[in-house]
CSV table of C-alpha atoms and ligand atoms in Angstrom, one decimal:
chain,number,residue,atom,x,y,z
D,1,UNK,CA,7.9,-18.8,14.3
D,2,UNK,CA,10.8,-18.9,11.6
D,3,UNK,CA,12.2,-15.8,10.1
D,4,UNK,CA,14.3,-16.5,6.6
D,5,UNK,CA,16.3,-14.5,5.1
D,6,UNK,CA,17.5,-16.5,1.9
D,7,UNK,CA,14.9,-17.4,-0.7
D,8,UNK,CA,16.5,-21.0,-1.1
D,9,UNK,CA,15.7,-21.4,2.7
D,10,UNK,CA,11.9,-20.5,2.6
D,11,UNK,CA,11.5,-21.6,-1.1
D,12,UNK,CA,12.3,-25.5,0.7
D,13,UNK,CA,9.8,-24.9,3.1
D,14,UNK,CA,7.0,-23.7,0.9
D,15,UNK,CA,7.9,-26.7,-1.3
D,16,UNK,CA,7.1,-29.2,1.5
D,17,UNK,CA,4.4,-26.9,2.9
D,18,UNK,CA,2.3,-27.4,-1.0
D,19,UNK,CA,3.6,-30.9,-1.2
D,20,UNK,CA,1.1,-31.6,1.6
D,21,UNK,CA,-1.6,-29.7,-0.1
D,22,UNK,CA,-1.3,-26.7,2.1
D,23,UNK,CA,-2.4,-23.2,0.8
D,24,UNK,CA,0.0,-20.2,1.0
D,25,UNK,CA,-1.3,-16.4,1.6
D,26,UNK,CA,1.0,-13.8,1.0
D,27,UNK,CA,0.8,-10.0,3.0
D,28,UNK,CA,3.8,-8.2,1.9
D,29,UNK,CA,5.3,-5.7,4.0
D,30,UNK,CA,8.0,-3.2,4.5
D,31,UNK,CA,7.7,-4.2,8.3
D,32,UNK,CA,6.9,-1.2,10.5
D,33,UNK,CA,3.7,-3.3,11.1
D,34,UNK,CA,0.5,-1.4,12.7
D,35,UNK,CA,-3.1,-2.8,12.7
D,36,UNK,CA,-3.7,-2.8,9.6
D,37,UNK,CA,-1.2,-4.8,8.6
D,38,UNK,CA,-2.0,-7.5,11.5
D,39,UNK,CA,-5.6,-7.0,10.2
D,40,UNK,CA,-4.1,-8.8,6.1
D,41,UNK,CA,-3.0,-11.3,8.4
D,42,UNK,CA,-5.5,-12.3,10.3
D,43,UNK,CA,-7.9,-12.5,7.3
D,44,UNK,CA,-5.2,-14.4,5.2
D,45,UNK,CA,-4.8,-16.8,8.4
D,46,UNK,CA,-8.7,-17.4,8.1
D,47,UNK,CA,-8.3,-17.9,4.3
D,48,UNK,CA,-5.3,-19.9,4.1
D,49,UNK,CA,-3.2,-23.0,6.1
D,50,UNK,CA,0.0,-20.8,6.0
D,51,UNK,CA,0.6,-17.5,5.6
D,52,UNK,CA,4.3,-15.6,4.7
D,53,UNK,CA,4.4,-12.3,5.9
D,54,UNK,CA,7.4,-10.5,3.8
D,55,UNK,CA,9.4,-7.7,5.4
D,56,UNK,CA,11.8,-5.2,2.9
D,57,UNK,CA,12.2,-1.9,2.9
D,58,UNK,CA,12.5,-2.1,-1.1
D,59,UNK,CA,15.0,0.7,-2.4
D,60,UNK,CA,14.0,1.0,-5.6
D,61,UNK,CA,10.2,2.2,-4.9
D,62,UNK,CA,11.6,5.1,-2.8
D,63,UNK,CA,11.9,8.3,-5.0
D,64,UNK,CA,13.3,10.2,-2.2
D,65,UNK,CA,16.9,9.3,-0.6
D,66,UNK,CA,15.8,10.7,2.9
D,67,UNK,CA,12.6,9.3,2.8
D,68,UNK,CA,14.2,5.4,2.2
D,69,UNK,CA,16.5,6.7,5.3
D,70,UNK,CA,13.8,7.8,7.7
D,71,UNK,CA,11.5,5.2,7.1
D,72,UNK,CA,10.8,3.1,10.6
D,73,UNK,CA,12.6,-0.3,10.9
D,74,UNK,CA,11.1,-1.9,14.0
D,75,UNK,CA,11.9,-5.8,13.4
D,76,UNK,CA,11.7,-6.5,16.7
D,77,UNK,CA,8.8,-5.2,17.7
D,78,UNK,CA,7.0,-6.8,14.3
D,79,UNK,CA,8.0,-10.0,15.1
D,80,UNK,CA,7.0,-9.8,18.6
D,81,UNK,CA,3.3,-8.1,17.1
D,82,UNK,CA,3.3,-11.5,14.5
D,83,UNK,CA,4.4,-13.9,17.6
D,84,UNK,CA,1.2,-12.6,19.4
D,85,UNK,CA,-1.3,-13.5,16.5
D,86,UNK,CA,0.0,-17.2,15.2
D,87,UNK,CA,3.6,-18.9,16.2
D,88,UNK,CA,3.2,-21.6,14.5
D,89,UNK,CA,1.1,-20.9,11.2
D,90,UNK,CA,3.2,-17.6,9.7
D,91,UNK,CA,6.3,-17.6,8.3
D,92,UNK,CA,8.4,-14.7,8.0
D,93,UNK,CA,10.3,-14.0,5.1
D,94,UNK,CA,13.3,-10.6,5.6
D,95,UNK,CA,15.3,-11.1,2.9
D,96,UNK,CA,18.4,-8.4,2.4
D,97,UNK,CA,19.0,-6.0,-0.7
D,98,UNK,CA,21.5,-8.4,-2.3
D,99,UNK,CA,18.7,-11.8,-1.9
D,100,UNK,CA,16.1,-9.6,-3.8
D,101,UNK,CA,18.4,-7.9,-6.2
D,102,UNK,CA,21.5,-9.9,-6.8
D,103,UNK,CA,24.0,-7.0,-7.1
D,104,UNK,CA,21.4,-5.4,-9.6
D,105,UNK,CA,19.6,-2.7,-7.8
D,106,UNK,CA,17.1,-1.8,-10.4
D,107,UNK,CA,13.8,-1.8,-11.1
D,108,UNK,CA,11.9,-3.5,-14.7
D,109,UNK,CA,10.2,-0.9,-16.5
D,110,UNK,CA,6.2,-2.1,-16.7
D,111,UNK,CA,2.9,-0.9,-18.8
D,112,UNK,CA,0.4,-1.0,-16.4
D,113,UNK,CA,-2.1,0.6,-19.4
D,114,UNK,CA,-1.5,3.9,-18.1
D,115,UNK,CA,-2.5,3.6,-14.5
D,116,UNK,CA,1.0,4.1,-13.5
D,117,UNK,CA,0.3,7.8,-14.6
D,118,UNK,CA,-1.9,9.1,-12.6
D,119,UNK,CA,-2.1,10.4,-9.4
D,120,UNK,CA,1.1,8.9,-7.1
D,121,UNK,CA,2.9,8.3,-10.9
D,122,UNK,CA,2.9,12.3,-11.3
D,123,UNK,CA,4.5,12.9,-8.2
D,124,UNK,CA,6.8,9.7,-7.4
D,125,UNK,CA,8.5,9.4,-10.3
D,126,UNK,CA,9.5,5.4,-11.0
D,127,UNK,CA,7.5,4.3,-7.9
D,128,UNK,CA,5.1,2.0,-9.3
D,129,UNK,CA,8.0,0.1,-11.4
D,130,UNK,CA,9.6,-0.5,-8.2
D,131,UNK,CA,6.6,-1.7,-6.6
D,132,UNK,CA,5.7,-4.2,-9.3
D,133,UNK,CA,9.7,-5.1,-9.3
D,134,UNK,CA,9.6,-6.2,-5.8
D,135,UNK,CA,5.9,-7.6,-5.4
D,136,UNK,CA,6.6,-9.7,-8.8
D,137,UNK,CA,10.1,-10.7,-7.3
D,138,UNK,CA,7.8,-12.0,-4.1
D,139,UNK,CA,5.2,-14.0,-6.3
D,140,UNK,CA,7.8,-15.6,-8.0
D,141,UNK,CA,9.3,-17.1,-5.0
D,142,UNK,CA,6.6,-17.3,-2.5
D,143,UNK,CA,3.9,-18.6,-5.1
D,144,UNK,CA,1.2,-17.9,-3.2
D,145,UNK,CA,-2.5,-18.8,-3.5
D,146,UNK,CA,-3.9,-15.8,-2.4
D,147,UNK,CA,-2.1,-12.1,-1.6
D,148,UNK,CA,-3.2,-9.5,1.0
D,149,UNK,CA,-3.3,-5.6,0.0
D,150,UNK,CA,-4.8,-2.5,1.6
D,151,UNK,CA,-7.0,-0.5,0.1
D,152,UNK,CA,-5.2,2.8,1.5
D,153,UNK,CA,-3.0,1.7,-1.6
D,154,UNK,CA,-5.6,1.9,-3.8
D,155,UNK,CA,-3.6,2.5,-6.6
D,156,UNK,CA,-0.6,0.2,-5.9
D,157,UNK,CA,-3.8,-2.5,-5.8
D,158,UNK,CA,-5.0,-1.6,-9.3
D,159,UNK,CA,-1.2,-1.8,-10.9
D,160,UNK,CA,-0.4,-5.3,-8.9
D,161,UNK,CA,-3.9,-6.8,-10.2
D,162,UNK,CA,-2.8,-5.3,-13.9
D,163,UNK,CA,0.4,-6.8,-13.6
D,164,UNK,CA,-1.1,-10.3,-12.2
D,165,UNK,CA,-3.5,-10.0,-15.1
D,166,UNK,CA,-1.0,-9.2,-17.9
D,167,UNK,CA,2.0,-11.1,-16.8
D,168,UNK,CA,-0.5,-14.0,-16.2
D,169,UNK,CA,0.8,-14.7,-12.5
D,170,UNK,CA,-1.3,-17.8,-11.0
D,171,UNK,CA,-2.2,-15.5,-7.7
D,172,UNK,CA,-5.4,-14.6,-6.4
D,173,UNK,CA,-5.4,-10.8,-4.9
D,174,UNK,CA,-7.3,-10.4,-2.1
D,175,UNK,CA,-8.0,-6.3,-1.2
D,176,UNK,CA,-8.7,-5.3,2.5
D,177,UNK,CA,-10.6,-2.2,3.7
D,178,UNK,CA,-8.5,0.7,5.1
D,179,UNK,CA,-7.6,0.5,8.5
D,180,UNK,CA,-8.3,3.9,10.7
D,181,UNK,CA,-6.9,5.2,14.0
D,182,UNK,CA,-10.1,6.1,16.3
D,183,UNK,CA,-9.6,9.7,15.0
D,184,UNK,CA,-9.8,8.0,11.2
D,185,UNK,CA,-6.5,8.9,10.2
D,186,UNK,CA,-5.8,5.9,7.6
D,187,UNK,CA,-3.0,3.9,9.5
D,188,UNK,CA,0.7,4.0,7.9
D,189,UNK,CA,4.1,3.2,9.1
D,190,UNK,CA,4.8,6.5,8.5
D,191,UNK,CA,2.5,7.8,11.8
D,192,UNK,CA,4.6,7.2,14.1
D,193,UNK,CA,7.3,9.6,13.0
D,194,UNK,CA,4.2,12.7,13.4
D,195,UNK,CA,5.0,15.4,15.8
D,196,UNK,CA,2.4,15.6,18.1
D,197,UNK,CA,0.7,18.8,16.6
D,198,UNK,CA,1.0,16.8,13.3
D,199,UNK,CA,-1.0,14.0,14.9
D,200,UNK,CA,-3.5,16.4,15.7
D,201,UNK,CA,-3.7,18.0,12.6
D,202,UNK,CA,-3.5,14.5,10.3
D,203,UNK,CA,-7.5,13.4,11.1
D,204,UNK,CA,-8.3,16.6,9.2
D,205,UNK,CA,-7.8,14.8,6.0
D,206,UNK,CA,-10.6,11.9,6.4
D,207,UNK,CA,-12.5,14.3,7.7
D,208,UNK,CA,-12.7,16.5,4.8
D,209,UNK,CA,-12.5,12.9,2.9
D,210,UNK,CA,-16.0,12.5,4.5
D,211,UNK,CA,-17.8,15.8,3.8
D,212,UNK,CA,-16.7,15.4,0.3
D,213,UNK,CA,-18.1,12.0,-0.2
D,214,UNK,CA,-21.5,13.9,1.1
D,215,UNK,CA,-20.9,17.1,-1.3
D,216,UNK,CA,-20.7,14.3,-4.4
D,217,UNK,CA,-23.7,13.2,-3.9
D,218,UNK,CA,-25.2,16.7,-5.1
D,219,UNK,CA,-22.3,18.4,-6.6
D,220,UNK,CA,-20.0,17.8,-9.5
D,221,UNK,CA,-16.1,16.8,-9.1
D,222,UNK,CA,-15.0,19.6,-10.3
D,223,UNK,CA,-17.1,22.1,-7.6
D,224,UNK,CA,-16.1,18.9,-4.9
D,225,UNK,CA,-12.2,19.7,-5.7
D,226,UNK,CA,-12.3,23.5,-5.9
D,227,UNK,CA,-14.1,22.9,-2.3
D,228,UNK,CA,-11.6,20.2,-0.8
D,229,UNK,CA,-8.7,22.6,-1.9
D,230,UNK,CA,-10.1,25.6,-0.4
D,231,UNK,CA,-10.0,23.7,3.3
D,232,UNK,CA,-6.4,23.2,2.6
D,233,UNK,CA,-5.4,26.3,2.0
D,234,UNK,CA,-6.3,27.6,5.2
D,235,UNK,CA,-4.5,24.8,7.0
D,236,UNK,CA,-1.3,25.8,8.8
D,237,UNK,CA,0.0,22.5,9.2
D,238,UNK,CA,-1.1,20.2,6.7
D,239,UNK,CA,-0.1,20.9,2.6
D,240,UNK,CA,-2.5,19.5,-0.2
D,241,UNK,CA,-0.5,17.9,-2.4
D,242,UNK,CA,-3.5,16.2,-4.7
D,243,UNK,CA,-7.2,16.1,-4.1
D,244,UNK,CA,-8.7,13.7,-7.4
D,245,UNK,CA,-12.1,12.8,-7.5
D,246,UNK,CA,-11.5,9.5,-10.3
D,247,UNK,CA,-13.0,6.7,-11.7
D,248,UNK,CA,-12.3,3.7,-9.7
D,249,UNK,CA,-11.1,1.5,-12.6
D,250,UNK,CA,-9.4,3.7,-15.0
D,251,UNK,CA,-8.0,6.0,-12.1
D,252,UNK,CA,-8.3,8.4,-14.6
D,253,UNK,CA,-9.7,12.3,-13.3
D,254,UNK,CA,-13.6,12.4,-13.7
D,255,UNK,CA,-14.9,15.6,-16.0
D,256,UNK,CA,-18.6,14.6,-15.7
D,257,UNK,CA,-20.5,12.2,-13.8
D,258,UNK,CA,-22.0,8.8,-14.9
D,259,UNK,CA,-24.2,7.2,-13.0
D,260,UNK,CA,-23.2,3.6,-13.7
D,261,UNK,CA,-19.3,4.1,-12.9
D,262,UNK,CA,-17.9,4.0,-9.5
D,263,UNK,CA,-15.9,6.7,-8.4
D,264,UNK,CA,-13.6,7.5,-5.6
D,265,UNK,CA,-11.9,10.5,-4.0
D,266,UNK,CA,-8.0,10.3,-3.7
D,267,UNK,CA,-5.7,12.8,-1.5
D,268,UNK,CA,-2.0,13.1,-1.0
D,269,UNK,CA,-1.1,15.4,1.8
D,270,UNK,CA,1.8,16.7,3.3
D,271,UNK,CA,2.6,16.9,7.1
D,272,UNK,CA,5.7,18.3,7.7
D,273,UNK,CA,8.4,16.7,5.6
D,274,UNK,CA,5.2,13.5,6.2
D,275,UNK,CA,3.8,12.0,3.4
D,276,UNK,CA,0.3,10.5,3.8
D,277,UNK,CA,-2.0,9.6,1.4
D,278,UNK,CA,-6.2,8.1,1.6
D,279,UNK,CA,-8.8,7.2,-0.7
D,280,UNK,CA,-13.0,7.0,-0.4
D,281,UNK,CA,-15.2,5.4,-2.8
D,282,UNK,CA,-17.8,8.0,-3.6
D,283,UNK,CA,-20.7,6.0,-4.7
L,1,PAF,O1,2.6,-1.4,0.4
L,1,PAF,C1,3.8,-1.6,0.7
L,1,PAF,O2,4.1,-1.7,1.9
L,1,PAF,C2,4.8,-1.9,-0.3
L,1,PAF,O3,4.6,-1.1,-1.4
L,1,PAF,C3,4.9,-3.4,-0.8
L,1,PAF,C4,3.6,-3.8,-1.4
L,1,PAF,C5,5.3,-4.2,0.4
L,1,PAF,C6,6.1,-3.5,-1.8
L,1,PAF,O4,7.3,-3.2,-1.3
């Protein structure tokens, strides 16, 4: 399995790779990989003849110093994890800070049509313009066919297909259910820094996820929310940050029901100095 580091390197590669016709999936990653991760792989391995796996902790989508500090880095173990599922078919692609940025550690500033205001834009502030810095940074030189994203990043998803869509980027994005733990905590590289009674507490939040999903069905968002929040606030361990009941294109809060949109329920929670976030379609 080859690991690069320098774009030139894996840009020569990919050049003979599509010189003999072969497709090119991308799943980009900040490494830390868990199931769900290996899960965009193995569907972009069914879907495509070669398939770069990207792994960078990207700086500029952090809004929090000790948060870019704490966050896992397990290369090692990732490689051995991608190893496992294909040696010969993925290529892995860990470029450093000054390969991505070229002494210019900054992000672009995007209009995503407003998406980039809601929910995780309130609360990260300049998140989703490093996101779409980095991923557009990755299309550019990977020029992949298709590209793998999780749905746990449901909003991330929506600004990378408005970027694709207003930037015109030749790319075909592929979204993938969210992947639970058996107790349906949504998986995240973040897990694994929990404290045990945090890992006890975290499933908590799909299962409130999943009662309100029921309660939607009969109730309105507004009565859904006032409920979800109540939960929270007798929680010792776990600290609502956001509970948005929104429609599933516009990401935009839902007053009243229409029957024809699609809707979904969006949290943000914080355990401990943790934070994890999940989404549910409603309807
Ligand atoms: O979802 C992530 O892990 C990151 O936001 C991504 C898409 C790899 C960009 O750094």
């Amino acid at each position: 399995m080859e690991v690069y580091s320098e774009k030139q390197q894996i840009t020569a590669t990919l050049k003979a790779l599509r010189a003999e016709n072969k497709t090119i999936g991308l799943v980009p990653t900040m490494g830390a990989l868990h199931e769900g991760h290996l899960q965009l792989v193995k569907t972009a391995l069914l879907e495509n003849d070669n398939v770069v796996v990207s792994i960078f902790v990207n700086p500029t989508q952090f809004d929090n110093k000790e948060d870019l500090e704490k966050y896992p880095r397990t290369f090692e173990n990732d490689m051995a994890l991608l190893k496992d599922i294909s040696e010969t078919r993925i290529l892995i692609y860990a470029p450093t800070v000054e390969d991505m940025y070229e002494g210019d550690l900054k992000s672009q500033k995007f209009d995503f049509d407003g998406l980039e205001f809601e929910m995780e834009g309130k609360f990260r502030a300049g998140h989703f313009d490093g996101v779409g810095t980095i991923v557009k940074r990755f299309f550019e030189i990977i020029q992949p066919n298709n590209a793998y994203f999780g749905e746990k990043d449901f909003q991330q998803l929506a600004i990378i297909k408005k970027m694709v869509e207003k930037h015109d980027i030749p790319v075909n994005i592929v979204p993938c259910a969210i992947f639970r733990e058996t107790s349906g905590l949504a998986m995240s590289s973040r897990n694994v820094r929990l404290k045990p009674e945090y890992q006890k507490a975290a499933p908590f939040i799909y299962e409130t996820l999943t009662t309100a999903k029921i309660k939607f069905g009969t109730e309105s968002a507004n009565d859904v929310t006032q409920w979800v929040e109540k939960q929270f606030s007798s929680q010792k361990l776990l600290k609502l940050e956001y509970f948005i009941i929104a429609d599933s294109e516009t990401l935009k809060t839902v007053e009243n029901k229409v029957k024809s949109k699609k809707y979904r329920a969006f949290i943000a929670v914080y355990a401990d100095d943790i934070r994890l976030i999940d989404n549910i379609a409603l309807n």
